[in-house]
PDB file of C-alpha atoms in Angstrom:
ATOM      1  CA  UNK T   1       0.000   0.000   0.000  1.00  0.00           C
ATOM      2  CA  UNK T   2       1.292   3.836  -1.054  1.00  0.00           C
ATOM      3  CA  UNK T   3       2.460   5.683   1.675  1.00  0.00           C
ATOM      4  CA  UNK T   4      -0.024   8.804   2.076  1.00  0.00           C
ATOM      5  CA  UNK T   5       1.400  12.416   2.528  1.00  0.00           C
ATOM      6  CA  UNK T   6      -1.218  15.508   3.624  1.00  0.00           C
ATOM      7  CA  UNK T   7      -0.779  18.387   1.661  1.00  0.00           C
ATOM      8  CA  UNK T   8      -2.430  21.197   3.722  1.00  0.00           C
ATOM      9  CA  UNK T   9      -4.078  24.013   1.424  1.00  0.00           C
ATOM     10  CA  UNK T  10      -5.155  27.184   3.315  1.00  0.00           C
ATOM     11  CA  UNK T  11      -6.370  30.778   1.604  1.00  0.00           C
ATOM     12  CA  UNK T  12      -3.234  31.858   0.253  1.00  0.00           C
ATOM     13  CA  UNK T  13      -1.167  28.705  -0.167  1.00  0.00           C
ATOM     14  CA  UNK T  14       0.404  29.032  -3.484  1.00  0.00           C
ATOM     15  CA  UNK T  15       2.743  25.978  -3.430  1.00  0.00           C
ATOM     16  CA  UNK T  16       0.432  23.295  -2.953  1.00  0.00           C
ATOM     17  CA  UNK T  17       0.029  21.601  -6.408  1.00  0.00           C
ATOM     18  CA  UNK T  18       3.723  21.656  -6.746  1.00  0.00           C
ATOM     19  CA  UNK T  19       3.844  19.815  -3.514  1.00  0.00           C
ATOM     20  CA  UNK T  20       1.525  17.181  -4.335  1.00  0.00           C
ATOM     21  CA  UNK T  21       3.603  16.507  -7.824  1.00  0.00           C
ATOM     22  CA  UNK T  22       7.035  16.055  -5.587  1.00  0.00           C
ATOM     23  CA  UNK T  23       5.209  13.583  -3.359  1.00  0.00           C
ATOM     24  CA  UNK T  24       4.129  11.810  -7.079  1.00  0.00           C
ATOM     25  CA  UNK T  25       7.125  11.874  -8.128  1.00  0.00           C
ATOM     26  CA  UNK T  26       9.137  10.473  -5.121  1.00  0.00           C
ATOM     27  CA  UNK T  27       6.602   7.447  -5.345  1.00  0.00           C
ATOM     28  CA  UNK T  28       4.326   8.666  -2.351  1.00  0.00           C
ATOM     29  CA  UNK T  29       0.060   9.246  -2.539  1.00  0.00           C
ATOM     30  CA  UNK T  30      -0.607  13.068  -2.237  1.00  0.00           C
ATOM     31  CA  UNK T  31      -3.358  13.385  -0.244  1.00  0.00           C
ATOM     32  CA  UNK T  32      -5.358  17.173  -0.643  1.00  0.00           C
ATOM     33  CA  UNK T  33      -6.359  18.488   2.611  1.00  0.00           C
ATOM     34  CA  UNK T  34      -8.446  21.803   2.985  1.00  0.00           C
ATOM     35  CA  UNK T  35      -7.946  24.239   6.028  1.00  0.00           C
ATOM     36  CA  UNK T  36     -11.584  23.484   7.361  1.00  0.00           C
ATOM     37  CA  UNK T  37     -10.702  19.795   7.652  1.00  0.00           C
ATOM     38  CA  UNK T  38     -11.172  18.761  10.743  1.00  0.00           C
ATOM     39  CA  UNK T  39      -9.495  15.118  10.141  1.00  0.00           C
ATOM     40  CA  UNK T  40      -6.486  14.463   8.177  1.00  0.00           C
ATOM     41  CA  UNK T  41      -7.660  11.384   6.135  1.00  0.00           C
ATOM     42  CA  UNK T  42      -5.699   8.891   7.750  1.00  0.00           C
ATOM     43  CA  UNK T  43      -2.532  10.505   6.114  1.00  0.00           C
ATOM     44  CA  UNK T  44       0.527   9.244   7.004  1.00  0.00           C
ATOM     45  CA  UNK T  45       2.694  12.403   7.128  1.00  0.00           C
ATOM     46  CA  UNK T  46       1.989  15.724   6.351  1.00  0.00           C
ATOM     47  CA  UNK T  47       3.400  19.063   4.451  1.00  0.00           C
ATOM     48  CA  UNK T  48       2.215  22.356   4.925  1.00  0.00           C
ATOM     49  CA  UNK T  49       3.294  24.214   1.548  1.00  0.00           C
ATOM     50  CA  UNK T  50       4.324  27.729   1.308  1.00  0.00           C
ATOM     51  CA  UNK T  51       2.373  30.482   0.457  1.00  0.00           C
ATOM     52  CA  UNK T  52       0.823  33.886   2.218  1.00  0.00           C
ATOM     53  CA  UNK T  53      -1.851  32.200   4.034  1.00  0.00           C
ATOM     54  CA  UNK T  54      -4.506  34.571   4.626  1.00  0.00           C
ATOM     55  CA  UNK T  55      -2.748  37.017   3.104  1.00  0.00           C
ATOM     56  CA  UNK T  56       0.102  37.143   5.828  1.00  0.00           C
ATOM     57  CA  UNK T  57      -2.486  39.297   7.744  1.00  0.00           C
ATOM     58  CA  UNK T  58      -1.680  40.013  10.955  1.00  0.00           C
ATOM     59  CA  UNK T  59       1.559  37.774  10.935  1.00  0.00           C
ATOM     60  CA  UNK T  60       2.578  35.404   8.463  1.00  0.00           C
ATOM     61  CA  UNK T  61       1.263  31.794   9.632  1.00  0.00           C
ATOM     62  CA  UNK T  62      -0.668  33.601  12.389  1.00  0.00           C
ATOM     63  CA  UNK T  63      -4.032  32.901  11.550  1.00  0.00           C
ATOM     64  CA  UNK T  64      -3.492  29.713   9.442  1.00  0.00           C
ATOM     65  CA  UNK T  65      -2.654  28.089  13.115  1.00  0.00           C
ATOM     66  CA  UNK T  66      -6.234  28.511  13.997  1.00  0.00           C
ATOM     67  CA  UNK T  67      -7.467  26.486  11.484  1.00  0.00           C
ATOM     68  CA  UNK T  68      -9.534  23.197  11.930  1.00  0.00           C
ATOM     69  CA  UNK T  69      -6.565  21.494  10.120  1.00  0.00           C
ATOM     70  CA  UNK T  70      -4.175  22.631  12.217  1.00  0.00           C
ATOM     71  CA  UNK T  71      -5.960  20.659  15.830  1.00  0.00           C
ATOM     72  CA  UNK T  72      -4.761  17.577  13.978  1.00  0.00           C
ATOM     73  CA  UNK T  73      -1.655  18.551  12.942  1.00  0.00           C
ATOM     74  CA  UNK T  74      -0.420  19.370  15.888  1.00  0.00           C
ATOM     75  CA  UNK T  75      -2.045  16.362  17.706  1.00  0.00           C
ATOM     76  CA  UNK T  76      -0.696  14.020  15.389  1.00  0.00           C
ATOM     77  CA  UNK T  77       2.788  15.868  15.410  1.00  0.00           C
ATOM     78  CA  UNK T  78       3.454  15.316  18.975  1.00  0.00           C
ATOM     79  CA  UNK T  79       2.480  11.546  18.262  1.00  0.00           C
ATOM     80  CA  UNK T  80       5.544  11.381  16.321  1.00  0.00           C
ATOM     81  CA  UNK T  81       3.736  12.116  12.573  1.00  0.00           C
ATOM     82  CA  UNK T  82       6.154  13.179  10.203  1.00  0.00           C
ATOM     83  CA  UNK T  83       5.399  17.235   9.662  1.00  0.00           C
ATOM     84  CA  UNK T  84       7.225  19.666   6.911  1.00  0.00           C
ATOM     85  CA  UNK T  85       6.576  23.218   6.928  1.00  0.00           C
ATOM     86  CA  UNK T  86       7.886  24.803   3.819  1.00  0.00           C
ATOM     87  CA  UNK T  87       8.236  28.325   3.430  1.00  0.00           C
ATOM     88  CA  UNK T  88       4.285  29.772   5.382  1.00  0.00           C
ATOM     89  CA  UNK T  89       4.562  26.491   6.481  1.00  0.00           C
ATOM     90  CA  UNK T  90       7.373  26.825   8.613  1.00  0.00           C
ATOM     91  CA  UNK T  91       5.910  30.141   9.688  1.00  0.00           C
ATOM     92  CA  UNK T  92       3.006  27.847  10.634  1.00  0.00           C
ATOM     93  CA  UNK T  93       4.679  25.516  12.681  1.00  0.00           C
ATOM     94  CA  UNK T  94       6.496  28.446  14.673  1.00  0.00           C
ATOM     95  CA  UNK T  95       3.089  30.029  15.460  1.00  0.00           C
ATOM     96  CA  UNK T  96       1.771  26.619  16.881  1.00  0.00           C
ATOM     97  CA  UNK T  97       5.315  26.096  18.719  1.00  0.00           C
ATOM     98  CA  UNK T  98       5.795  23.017  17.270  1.00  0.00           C
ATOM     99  CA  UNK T  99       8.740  24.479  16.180  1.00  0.00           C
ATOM    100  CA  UNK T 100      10.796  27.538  18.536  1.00  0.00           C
ATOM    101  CA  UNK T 101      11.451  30.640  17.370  1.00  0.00           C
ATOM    102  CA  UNK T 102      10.091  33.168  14.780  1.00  0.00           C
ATOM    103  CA  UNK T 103       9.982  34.652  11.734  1.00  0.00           C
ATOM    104  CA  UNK T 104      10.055  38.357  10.451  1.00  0.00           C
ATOM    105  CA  UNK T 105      10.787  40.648   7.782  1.00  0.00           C
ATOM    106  CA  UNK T 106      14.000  40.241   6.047  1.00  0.00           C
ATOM    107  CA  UNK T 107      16.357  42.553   6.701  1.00  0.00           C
ATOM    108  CA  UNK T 108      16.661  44.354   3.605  1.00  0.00           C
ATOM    109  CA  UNK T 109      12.678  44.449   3.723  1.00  0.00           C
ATOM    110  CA  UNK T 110      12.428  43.406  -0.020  1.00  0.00           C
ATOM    111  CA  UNK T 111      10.788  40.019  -1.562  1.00  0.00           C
ATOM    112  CA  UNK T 112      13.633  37.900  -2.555  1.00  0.00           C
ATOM    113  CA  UNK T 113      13.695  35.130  -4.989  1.00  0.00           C
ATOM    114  CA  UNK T 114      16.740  32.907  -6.240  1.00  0.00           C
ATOM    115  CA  UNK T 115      18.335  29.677  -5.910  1.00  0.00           C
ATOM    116  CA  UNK T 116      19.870  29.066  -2.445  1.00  0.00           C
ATOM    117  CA  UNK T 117      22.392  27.315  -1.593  1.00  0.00           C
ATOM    118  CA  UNK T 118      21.797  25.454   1.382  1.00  0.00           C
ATOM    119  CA  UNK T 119      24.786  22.860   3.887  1.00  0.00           C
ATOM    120  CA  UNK T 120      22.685  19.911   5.468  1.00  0.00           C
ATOM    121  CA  UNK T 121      23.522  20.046   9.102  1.00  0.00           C
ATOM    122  CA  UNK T 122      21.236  17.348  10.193  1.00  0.00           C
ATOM    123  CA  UNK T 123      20.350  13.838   8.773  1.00  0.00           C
ATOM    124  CA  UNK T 124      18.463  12.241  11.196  1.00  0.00           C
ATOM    125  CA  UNK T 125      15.303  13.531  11.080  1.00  0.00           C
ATOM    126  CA  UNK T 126      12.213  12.450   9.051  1.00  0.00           C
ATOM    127  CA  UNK T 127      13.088  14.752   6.102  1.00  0.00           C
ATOM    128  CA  UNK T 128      16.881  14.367   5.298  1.00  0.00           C
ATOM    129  CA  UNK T 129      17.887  10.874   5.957  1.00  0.00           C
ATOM    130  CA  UNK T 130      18.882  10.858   2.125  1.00  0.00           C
ATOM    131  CA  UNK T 131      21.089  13.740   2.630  1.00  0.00           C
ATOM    132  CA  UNK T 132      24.672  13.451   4.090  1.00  0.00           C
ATOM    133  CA  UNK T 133      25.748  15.396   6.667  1.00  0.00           C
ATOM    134  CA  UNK T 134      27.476  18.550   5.158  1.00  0.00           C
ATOM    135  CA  UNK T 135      26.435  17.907   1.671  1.00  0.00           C
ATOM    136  CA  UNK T 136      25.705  21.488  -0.250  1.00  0.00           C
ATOM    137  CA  UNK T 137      22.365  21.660  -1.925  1.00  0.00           C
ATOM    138  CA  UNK T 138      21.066  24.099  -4.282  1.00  0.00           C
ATOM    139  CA  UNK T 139      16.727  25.502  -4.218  1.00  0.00           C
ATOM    140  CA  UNK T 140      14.510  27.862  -4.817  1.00  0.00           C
ATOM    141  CA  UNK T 141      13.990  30.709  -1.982  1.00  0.00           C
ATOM    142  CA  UNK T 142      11.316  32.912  -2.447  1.00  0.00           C
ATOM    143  CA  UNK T 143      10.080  35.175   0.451  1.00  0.00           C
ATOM    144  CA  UNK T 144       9.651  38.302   3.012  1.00  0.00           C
ATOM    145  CA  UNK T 145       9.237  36.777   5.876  1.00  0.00           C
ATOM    146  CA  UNK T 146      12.123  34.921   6.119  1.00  0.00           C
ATOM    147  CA  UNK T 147      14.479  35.984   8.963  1.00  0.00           C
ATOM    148  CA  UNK T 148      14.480  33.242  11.473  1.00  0.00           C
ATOM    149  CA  UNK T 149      15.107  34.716  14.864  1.00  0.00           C
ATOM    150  CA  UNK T 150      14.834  33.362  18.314  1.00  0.00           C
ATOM    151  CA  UNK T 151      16.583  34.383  21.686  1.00  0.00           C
ATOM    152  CA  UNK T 152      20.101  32.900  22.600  1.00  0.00           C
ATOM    153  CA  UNK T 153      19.322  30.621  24.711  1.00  0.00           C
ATOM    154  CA  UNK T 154      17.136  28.795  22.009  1.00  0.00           C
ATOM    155  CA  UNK T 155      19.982  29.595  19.282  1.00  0.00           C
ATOM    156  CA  UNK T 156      22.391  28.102  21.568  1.00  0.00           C
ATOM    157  CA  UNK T 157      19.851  25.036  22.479  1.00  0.00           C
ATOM    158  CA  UNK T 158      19.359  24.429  18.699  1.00  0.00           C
ATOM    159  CA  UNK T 159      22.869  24.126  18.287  1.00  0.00           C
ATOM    160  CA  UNK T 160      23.714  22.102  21.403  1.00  0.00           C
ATOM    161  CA  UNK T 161      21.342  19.064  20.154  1.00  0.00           C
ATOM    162  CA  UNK T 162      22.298  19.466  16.442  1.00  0.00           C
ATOM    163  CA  UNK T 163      18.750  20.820  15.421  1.00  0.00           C
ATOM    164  CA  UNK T 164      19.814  23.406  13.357  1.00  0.00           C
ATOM    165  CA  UNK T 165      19.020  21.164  10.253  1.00  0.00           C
ATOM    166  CA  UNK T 166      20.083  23.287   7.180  1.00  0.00           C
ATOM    167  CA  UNK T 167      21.896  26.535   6.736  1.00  0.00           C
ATOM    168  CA  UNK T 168      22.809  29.316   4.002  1.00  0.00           C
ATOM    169  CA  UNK T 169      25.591  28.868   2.107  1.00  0.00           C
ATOM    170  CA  UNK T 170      27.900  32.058   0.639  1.00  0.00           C
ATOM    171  CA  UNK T 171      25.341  34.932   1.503  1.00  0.00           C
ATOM    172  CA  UNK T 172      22.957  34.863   4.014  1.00  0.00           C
ATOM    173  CA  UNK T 173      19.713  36.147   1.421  1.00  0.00           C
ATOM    174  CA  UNK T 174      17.279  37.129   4.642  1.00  0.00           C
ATOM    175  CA  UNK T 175      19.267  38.076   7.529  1.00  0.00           C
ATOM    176  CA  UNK T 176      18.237  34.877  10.066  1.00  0.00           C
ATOM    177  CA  UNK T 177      20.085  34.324  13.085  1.00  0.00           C
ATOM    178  CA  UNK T 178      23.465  31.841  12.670  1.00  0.00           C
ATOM    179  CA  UNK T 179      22.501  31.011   8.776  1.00  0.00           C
ATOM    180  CA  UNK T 180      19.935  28.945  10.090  1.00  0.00           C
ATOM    181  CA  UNK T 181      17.373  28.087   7.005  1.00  0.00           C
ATOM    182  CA  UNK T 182      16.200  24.931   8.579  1.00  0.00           C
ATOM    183  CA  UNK T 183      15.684  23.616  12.306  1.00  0.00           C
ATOM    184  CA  UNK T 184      13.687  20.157  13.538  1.00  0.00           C
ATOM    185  CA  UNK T 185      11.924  19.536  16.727  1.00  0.00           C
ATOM    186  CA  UNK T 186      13.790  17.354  19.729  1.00  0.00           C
ATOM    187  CA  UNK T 187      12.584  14.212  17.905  1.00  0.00           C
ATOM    188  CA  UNK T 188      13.352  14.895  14.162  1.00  0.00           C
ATOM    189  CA  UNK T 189       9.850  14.541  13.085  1.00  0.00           C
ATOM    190  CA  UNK T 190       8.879  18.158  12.608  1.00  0.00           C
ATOM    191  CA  UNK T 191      10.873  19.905   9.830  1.00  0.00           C
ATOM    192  CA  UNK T 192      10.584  23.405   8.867  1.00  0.00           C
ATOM    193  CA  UNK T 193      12.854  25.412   6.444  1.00  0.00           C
ATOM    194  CA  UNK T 194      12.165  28.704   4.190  1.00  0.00           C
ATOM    195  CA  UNK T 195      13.487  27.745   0.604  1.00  0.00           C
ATOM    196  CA  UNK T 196      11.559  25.378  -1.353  1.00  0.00           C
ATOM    197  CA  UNK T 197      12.387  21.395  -1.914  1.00  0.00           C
ATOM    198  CA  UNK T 198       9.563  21.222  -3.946  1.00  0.00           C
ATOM    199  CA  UNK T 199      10.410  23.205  -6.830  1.00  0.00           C
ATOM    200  CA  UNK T 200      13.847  20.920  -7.259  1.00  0.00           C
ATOM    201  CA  UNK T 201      12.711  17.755  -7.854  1.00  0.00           C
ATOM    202  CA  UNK T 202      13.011  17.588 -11.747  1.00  0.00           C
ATOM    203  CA  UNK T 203      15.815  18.660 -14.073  1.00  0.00           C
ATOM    204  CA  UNK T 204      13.588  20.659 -16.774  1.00  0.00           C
ATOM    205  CA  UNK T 205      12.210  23.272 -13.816  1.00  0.00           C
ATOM    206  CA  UNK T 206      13.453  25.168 -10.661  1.00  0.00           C
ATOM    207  CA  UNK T 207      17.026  25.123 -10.334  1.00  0.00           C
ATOM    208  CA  UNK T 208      17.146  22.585 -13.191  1.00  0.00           C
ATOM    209  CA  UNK T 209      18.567  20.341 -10.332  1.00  0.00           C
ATOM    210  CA  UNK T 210      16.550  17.699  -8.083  1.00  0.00           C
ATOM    211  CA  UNK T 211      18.786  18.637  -5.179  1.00  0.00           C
ATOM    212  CA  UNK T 212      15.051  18.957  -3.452  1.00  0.00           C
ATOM    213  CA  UNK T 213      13.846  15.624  -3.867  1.00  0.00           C
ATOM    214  CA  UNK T 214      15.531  14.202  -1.360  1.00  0.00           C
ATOM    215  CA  UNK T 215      13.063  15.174   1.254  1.00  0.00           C
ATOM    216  CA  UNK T 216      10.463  13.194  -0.512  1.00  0.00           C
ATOM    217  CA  UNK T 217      12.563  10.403  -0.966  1.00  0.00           C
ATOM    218  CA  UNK T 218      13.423  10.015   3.072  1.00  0.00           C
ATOM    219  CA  UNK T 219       9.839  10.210   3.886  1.00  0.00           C
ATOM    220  CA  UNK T 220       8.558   7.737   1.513  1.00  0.00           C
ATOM    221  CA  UNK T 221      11.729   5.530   3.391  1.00  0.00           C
ATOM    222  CA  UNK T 222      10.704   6.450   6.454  1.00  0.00           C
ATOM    223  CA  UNK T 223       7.166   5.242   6.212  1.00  0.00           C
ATOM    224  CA  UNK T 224       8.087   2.361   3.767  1.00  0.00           C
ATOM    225  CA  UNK T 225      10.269   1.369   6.473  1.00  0.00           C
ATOM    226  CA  UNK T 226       7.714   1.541   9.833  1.00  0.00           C
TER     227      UNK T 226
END
């Protein structure tokens, strides 16, 4: 039987057909999911896509954490469900504190969009076992809300247990704290980063690379494996 991944659409999310075709082409069942649902379909992992949910009113990702959706995504999260936040959904996931920290307006207080290149810190979590530690990978980035900040204490927690899972590579395109694009949760099954895997998973679009696949591809082991 496919392995099932929830891909979470909320008013705003731009990202989440191209989502669904990197979980079809990694071999996995994209499952659509609509903000008002208030189950997730028996999905066995979820991604929330990027986006400017609800128009970033307010805060970016701060009213998309109210959602219906969101009850079971964070209930199933802390019952060790595989989670990616990509982009708003990283945003997301540090409104609902399943990830710390937070995000805010780049520096430079301009949209930004180019390929990234990104050093995998971390390989043990849910979303980058196919990685190798170090390795330099090259995405999409495409945001304004993309400085990742937190207080030290966090920043030096992060580091301490190796959660800081990817970083910027050559220039630092936002202004986050430490380079950090990327950080998981204690137990490596929440995953949020602000460039985009999605739009690197096939040679003819994106960066022309599939440096991005590889998220898909350690999911679908992950659950193939369980």
């Amino acid at each position: 039987m496919t392995a099932r991944v929830g891909v979470i659409t909320f008013p705003g999310t731009l990202d989440d057909r191209d989502t669904q075709r990197a979980v079809r082409i990694a071999g996995l069942e994209p499952v659509p999911l609509w903000h008002r649902d208030k189950d997730l379909q028996q999905v066995d992992a979820v991604v929330l896509p990027g986006g400017f949910s609800y128009g970033d009113y307010l805060r970016a990702g701060a009213i998309s954490r109210f959602s219906p959706v969101m009850e079971k995504v964070i209930e199933g999260a802390r019952e060790g469900m595989p989670v990616l936040g990509i982009c708003n959904g990283f945003q997301v996931l540090t409104e609902t504190h399943l990830l710390p920290g937070a995000m805010l307006r780049n520096n430079h207080l301009h949209f930004i969009c180019r390929d990234q290149k990104l050093r995998v810190e971390n390989t043990d979590t849910a979303w980058t076992s196919d990685y190798e530690a170090g390795q330099e990978i090259s995405v999409p980035l495409k945001n304004i809300d993309g400085r990742y900040v937190a207080d030290e204490r966090t920043l030096d927690m992060l580091e301490a247990e190796g959660r800081v899972a990817f970083r910027y590579v050559d220039v630092n395109p936002n202004g986050s704290l430490r380079d950090i694009a990327g950080i998981t949760n204690e137990a490596g099954n929440v995953v949020g980063l602000m460039p985009h895997p999605e739009h690197a998973v096939e040679p003819l679009v994106g960066t022309g690379r599939t440096d991005g696949l590889g998220f898909f591809t350690s999911i679908l082991k992950k659950l193939v494996s369980v």
